[in-house]
Short mmCIF file of C-alpha atoms in Angstrom, two decimals:
data_model
loop_
_atom_site.label_atom_id
_atom_site.label_comp_id
_atom_site.label_asym_id
_atom_site.label_seq_id
_atom_site.Cartn_x
_atom_site.Cartn_y
_atom_site.Cartn_z
CA MET Y 80 1.62 7.68 15.87
CA GLU Y 81 1.99 11.43 15.28
CA TRP Y 82 0.18 11.45 11.93
CA THR Y 83 -3.07 10.36 13.52
CA GLN Y 84 -2.85 13.26 15.98
CA SER Y 85 -2.31 15.69 13.10
CA ILE Y 86 -5.29 14.30 11.25
CA LEU Y 87 -7.44 14.69 14.36
CA LEU Y 88 -6.24 18.25 14.79
CA HIS Y 89 -7.05 19.09 11.17
CA SER Y 90 -10.47 17.48 11.40
CA SER Y 91 -11.46 19.18 14.64
CA SER Y 92 -10.53 22.58 13.21
CA ARG Y 93 -12.38 21.91 9.97
CA VAL Y 94 -15.47 20.02 10.99
CA ASN Y 95 -18.20 22.58 10.18
CA GLY Y 96 -20.88 20.76 8.25
CA ARG Y 97 -20.30 18.51 5.23
CA ALA Y 98 -17.22 20.35 4.02
CA GLY Y 99 -15.34 19.44 7.21
CA GLY Y 100 -16.21 15.78 6.77
CA SER Y 101 -14.98 15.62 3.26
CA CYS Y 102 -11.79 17.48 4.15
CA TYR Y 103 -11.28 14.97 6.91
CA ALA Y 104 -11.75 11.99 4.56
CA LEU Y 105 -9.36 13.60 2.04
CA GLU Y 106 -6.77 14.19 4.81
CA VAL Y 107 -6.98 10.62 6.01
CA SER Y 108 -6.73 9.10 2.52
CA ARG Y 109 -3.86 11.34 1.65
CA GLU Y 110 -1.97 10.36 4.79
CA LEU Y 111 -2.62 6.70 4.24
CA LEU Y 112 -1.38 6.93 0.63
CA ARG Y 113 1.74 8.70 1.79
CA LEU Y 114 2.45 5.99 4.40
CA ALA Y 115 1.80 3.26 1.83
CA GLY Y 116 4.19 4.99 -0.57
CA ILE Y 117 6.91 5.20 2.09
CA GLU Y 118 6.43 1.53 2.98
CA LEU Y 119 6.59 0.52 -0.74
CA LEU Y 120 9.71 2.58 -1.28
CA ARG Y 121 11.38 1.10 1.79
CA SER Y 122 10.67 -2.47 0.73
CA THR Y 123 11.85 -1.74 -2.84
CA VAL Y 124 15.09 -0.18 -1.58
CA SER Y 125 15.73 -3.08 0.86
CA SER Y 126 15.11 -5.69 -1.86
CA CYS Y 127 17.45 -3.82 -4.23
CA CYS Y 128 20.10 -3.72 -1.52
CA VAL Y 129 19.75 -7.45 -0.93
CA TRP Y 130 20.00 -8.15 -4.66
CA LEU Y 131 23.08 -5.90 -4.97
CA ALA Y 132 24.76 -7.44 -1.98
CA GLY Y 133 24.16 -10.91 -3.42
CA TRP Y 134 25.43 -9.91 -6.84
CA LEU Y 135 28.58 -8.32 -5.35
CA ASP Y 136 29.08 -11.40 -3.21
CA LEU Y 137 28.87 -13.58 -6.33
CA VAL Y 138 31.31 -11.41 -8.27
CA VAL Y 139 33.81 -11.14 -5.42
CA CYS Y 140 33.67 -14.85 -4.62
CA GLY Y 141 33.93 -15.74 -8.29
CA HIS Y 142 36.92 -13.44 -8.65
CA VAL Y 143 38.65 -14.89 -5.61
CA ALA Y 144 37.96 -18.46 -6.77
CA LYS Y 145 39.67 -17.78 -10.10
CA HIS Y 146 42.94 -16.70 -8.52
#
């Protein structure tokens, strides 16, 4: 994964004492939060699409059955 490489690059350039360590931790947690957010968004969008597809299917089938 490319984000781990970017984190490692950031940490190696910043690790000078305690400040570097906290920057590294912040970077990692920020990246993990971003990934979790993307994953959550993706699952929400896919479930909405499934729901919409089902609803449209119901409407179209119901409409066709009436005629």
